[in-house]
Coordinates of C-alpha atoms in Angstrom, one line a residue:
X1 CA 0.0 0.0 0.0
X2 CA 1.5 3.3 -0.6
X3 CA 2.0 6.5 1.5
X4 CA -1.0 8.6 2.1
X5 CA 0.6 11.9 3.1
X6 CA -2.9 13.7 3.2
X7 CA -3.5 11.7 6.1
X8 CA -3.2 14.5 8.9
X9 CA -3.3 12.0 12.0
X10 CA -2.5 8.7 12.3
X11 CA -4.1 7.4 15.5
X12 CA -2.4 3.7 16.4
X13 CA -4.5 1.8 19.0
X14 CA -8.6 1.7 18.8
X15 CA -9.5 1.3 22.5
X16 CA -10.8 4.0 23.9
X17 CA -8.0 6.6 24.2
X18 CA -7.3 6.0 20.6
X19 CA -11.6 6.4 19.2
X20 CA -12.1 9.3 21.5
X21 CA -8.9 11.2 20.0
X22 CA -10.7 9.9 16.5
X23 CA -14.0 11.4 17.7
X24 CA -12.3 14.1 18.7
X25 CA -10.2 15.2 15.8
X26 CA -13.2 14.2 13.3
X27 CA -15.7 17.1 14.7
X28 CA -12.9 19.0 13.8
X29 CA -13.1 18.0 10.4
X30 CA -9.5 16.8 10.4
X31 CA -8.1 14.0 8.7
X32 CA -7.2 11.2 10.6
X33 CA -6.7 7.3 10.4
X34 CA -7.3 4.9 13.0
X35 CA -4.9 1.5 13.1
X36 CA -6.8 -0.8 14.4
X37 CA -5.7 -4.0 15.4
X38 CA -7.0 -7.6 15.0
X39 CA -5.5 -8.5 18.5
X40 CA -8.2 -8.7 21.6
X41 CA -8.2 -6.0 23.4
X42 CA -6.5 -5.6 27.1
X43 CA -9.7 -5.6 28.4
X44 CA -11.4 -8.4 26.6
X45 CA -11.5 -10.7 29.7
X46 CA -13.9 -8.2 31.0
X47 CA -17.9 -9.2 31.0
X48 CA -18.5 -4.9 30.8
X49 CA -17.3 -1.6 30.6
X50 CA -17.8 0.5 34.0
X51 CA -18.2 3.2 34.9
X52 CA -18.0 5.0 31.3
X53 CA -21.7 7.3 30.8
X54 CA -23.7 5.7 28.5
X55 CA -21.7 2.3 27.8
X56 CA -21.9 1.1 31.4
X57 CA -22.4 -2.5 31.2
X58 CA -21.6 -2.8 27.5
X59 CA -18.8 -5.6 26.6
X60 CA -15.9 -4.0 25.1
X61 CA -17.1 -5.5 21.8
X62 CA -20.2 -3.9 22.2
X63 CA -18.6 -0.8 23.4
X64 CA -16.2 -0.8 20.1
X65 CA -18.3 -1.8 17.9
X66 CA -21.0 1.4 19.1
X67 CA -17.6 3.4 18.6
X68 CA -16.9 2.6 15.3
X69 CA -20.7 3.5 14.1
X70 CA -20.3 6.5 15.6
X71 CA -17.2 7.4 13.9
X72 CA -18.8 5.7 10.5
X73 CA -21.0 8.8 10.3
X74 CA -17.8 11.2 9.6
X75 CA -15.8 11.6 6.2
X76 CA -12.6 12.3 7.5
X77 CA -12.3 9.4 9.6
X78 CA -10.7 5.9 7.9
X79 CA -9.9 2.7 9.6
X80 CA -7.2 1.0 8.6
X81 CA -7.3 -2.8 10.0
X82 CA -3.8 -3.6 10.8
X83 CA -0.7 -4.0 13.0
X84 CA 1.7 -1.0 13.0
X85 CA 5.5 -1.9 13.9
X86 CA 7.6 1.3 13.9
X87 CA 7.3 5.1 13.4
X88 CA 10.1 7.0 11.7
X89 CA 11.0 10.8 11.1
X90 CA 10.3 11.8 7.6
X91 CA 12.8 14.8 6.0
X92 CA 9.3 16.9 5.7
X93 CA 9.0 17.0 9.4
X94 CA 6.2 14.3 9.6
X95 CA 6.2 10.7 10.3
X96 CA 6.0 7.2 8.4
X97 CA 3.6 4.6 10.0
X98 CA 4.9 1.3 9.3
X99 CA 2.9 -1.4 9.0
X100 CA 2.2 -5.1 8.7
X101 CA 2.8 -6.6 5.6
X102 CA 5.1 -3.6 4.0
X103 CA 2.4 -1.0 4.1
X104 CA 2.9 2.3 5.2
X105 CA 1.3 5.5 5.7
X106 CA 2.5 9.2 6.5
X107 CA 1.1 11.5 8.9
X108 CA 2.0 15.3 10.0
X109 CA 1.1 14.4 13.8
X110 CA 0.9 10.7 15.0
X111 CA -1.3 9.5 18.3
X112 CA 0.2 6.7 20.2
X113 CA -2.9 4.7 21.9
X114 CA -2.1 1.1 22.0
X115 CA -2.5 0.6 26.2
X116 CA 0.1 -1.8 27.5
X117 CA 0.3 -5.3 28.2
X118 CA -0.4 -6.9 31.2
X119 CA 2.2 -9.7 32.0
X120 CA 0.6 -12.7 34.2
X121 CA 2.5 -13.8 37.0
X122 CA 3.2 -16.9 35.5
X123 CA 4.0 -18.6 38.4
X124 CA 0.4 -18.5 40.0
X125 CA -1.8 -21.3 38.8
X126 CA -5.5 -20.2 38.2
X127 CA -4.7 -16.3 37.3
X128 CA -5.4 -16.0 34.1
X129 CA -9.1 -17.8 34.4
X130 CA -9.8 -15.1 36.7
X131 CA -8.4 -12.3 35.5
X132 CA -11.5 -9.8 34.7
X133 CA -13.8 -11.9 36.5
X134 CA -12.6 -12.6 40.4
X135 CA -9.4 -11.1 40.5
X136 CA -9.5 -7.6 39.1
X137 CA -6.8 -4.4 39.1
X138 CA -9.0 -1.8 39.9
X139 CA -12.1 -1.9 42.1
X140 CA -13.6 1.0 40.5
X141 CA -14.4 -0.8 37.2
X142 CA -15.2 -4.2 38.5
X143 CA -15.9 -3.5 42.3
X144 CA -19.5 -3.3 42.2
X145 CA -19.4 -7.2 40.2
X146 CA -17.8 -8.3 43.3
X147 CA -19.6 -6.6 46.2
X148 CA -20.4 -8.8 49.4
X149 CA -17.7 -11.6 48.5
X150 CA -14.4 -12.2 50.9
X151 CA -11.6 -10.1 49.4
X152 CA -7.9 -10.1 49.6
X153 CA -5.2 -7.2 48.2
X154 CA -2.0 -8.8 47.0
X155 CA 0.4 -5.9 47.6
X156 CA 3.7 -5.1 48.4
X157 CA 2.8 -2.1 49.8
X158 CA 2.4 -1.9 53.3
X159 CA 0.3 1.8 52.6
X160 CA -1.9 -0.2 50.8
X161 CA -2.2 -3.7 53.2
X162 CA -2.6 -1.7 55.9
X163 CA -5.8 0.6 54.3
X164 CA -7.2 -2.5 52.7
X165 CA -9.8 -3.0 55.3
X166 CA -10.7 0.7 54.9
X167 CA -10.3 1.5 51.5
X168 CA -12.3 -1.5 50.0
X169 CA -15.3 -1.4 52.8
X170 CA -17.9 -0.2 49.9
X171 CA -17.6 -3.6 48.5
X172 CA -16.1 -6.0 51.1
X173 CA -17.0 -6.0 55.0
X174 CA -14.3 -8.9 54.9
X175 CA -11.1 -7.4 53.0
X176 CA -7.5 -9.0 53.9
X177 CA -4.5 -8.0 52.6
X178 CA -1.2 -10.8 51.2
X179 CA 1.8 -9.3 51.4
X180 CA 5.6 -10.9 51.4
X181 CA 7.3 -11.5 54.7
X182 CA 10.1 -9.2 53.5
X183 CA 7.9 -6.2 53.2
X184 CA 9.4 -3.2 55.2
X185 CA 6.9 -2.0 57.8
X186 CA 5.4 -5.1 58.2
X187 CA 4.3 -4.8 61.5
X188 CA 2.5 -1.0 61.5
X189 CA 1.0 -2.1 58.4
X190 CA -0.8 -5.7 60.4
X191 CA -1.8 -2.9 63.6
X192 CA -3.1 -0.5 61.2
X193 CA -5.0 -3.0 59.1
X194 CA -6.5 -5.3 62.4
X195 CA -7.8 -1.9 64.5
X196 CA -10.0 -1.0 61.0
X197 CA -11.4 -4.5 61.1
X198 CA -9.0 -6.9 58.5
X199 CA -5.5 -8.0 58.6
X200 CA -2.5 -8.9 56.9
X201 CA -1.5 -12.8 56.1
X202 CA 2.3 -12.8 54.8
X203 CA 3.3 -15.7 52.1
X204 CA 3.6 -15.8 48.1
X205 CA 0.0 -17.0 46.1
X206 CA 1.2 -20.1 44.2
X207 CA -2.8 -21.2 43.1
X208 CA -5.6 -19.6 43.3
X209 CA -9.0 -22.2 43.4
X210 CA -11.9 -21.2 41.3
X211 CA -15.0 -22.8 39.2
X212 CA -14.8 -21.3 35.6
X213 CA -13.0 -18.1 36.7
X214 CA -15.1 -17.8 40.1
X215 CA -12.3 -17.7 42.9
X216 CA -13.0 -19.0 45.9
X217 CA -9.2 -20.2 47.8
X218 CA -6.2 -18.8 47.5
X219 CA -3.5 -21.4 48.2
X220 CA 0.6 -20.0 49.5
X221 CA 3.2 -21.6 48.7
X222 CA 3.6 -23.0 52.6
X223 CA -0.1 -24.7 51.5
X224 CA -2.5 -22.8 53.5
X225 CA -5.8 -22.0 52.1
X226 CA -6.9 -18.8 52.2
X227 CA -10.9 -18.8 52.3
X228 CA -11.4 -15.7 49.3
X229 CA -13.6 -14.6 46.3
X230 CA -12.0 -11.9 45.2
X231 CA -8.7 -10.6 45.0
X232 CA -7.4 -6.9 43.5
X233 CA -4.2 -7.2 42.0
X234 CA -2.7 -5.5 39.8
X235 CA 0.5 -7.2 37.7
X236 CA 3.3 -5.7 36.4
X237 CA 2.5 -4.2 33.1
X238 CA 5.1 -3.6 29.7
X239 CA 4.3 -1.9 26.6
X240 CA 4.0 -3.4 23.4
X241 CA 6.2 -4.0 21.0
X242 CA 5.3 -1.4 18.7
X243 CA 5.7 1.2 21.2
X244 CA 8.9 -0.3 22.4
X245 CA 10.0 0.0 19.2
X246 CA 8.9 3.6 18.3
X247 CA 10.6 4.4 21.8
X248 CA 14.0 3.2 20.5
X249 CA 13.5 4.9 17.0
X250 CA 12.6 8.2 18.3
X251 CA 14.3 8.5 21.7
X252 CA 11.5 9.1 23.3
X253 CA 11.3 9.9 27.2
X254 CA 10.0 7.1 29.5
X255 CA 9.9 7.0 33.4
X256 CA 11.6 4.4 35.4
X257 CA 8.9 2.0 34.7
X258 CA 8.1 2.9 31.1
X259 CA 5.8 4.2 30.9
X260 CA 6.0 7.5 27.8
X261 CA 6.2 10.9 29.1
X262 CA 3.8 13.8 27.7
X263 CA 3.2 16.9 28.8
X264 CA -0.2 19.0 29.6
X265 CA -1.1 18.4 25.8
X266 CA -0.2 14.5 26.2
X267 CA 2.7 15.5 23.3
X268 CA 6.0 13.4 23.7
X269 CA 9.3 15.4 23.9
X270 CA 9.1 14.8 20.1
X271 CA 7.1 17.0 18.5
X272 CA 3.5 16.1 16.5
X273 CA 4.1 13.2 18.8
X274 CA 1.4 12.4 21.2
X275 CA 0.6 9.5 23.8
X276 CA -2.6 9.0 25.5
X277 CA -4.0 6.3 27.7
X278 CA -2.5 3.6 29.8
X279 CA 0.4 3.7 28.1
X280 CA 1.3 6.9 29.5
X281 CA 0.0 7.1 33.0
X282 CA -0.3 4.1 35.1
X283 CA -2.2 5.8 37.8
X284 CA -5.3 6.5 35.4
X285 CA -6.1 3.4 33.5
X286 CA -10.2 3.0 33.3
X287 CA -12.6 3.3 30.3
X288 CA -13.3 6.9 31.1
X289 CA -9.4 8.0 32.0
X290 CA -8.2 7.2 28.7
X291 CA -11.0 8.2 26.3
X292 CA -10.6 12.0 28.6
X293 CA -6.6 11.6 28.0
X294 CA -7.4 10.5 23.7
X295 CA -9.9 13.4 23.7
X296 CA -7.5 15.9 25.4
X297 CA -5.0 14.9 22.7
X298 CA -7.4 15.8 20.1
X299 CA -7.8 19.1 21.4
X300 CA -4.1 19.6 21.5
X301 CA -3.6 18.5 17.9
X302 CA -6.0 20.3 16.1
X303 CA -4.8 23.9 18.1
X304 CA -1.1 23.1 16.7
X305 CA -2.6 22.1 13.1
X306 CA -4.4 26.0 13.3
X307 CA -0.8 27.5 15.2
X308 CA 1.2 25.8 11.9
X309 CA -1.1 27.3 9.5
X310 CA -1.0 30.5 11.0
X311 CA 2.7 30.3 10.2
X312 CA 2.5 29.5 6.4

């Protein structure tokens, strides 16, 4: 496929950071192409979107799919079904998409929007039939599924173990944290948690027990059973390929667990270079974070397409 340099935008990643900069940009009336991959998406375990006005409830299928009509409706919009594997510097001051199968595509501002990748702890037999369904990252999008059952936090943080009890009470009169017997302030962490009403068991999870992705014991490695139905955990994430890629090409600025730095405008230190969802911030990674952070990125492209052709 050849270059399309007319394409203003090149939005990589269709989850929601990535359709709400689309939306965005194309009540603008500004070019832009969506790269959409054929992969599931990072929250495809999930039986529903939360918390996300109007969607709430909706799979993520349904939820895409209600997207992508929207976005049907406007002329400047294209989607482009695909993988992309690198972005480059052209001479003219844009970039080059490339893509699967030799295709490529050239954009004067590029959004990055591909989320990240959560990474299983492989080690812990039963986690991935329960991920999105009993054992869940973030208790605002899934809390509510779970309310009433036994929880658990597995943390590493004794802040968190020892607020557990507290900070989880809107779902869970029973709420326990796990933590490792290594964790520093082990102790404070145990008083503080027991005087709000839980505790703190130390071990490492080795299996968790469940019927078709419906926890109900957490085994440790010493073999005690841990008598749970939900746990809030949230595994160490990477980012894909693609952007690991783009981060090499580009030089592009990444904090100490890297994640890609933007500023106010979600640009990267290169310019016409923007990030926006949980690839760039992994404090705000729900539904309604990331379509805010793909909508603010909008915003911010369209002024510096107006600033440039002030200029000319």
């Amino acid at each position: 496929m050849p270059s399309h340099p007319d394409h203003a935008t090149v939005v990589v990643g269709a989850g929601p950071a990535g359709l709400a900069a689309a939306l965005g940009l194309a009540r603008y009336r500004h070019p832009v192409t969506v790269v959409d991959s054929a992969r599931p998406p990072r929250n495809g375990a999930s039986a529903g979107v939360h918390g996300h006005l109007g969607t709430d409830g909706a799979t993520p299928a349904e939820f895409r799919a209600r997207a992508w009509r929207e976005l049907a409706r406007y002329p400047t919009v294209e989607r482009l079904e695909g993988d992309a594997e690198n972005v480059c510097a052209t001479g003219s001051g844009g970039f080059r998409v490339a893509l699967d199968g030799g295709r490529s595509i050239e954009a004067g501002t590029v959004l990055l929007a591909t989320g990240v990748i959560d990474v299983f702890p492989a080690e812990v037999d039963g986690f991935a039939a329960c991920w999105g369904r009993s054992v869940i990252h973030c208790p605002y999008c899934l809390g509510e599924e779970n309310a009433g059952r036994r929880w658990a936090t597995v943390t590493d943080s004794p802040q968190l173990a020892a607020l557990s009890a507290v900070a989880f009470r809107a779902w869970s009169e029973d709420a326990i944290a796990v933590c490792p017997e290594s964790m520093p302030g082990l102790e404070d962490a145990r008083s503080t948690a027991r005087g709000a009403g839980g505790d703190v068991v130390t071990g490492t999870v080795r299996r968790l027990h469940h019927r078709q992705g419906s926890l109900y014991a957490v085994e440790l490695a010493d073999g005690s059973m841990l008598e749970r139905q939900t746990l809030v955990w949230t595994p160490r994430q990477r980012q894909q390929p693609f952007v690991e890629r783009v981060v090499d090409e580009l030089k592009l600025t990444v904090d100490d667990a890297g994640f890609v730095g933007v500023d106010a405008s979600r640009c990267t230190n290169v310019p016409g270079l923007y990030a926006a969802g949980d690839l760039a911030d992994r404090w705000k990674q729900s539904v309604t974070a990331s379509a805010a952070a793909g909508a603010e990125a909008a915003d911010a492209i369209h002024m510096a397409a107006l600033l440039n052709a002030a200029r000319r």
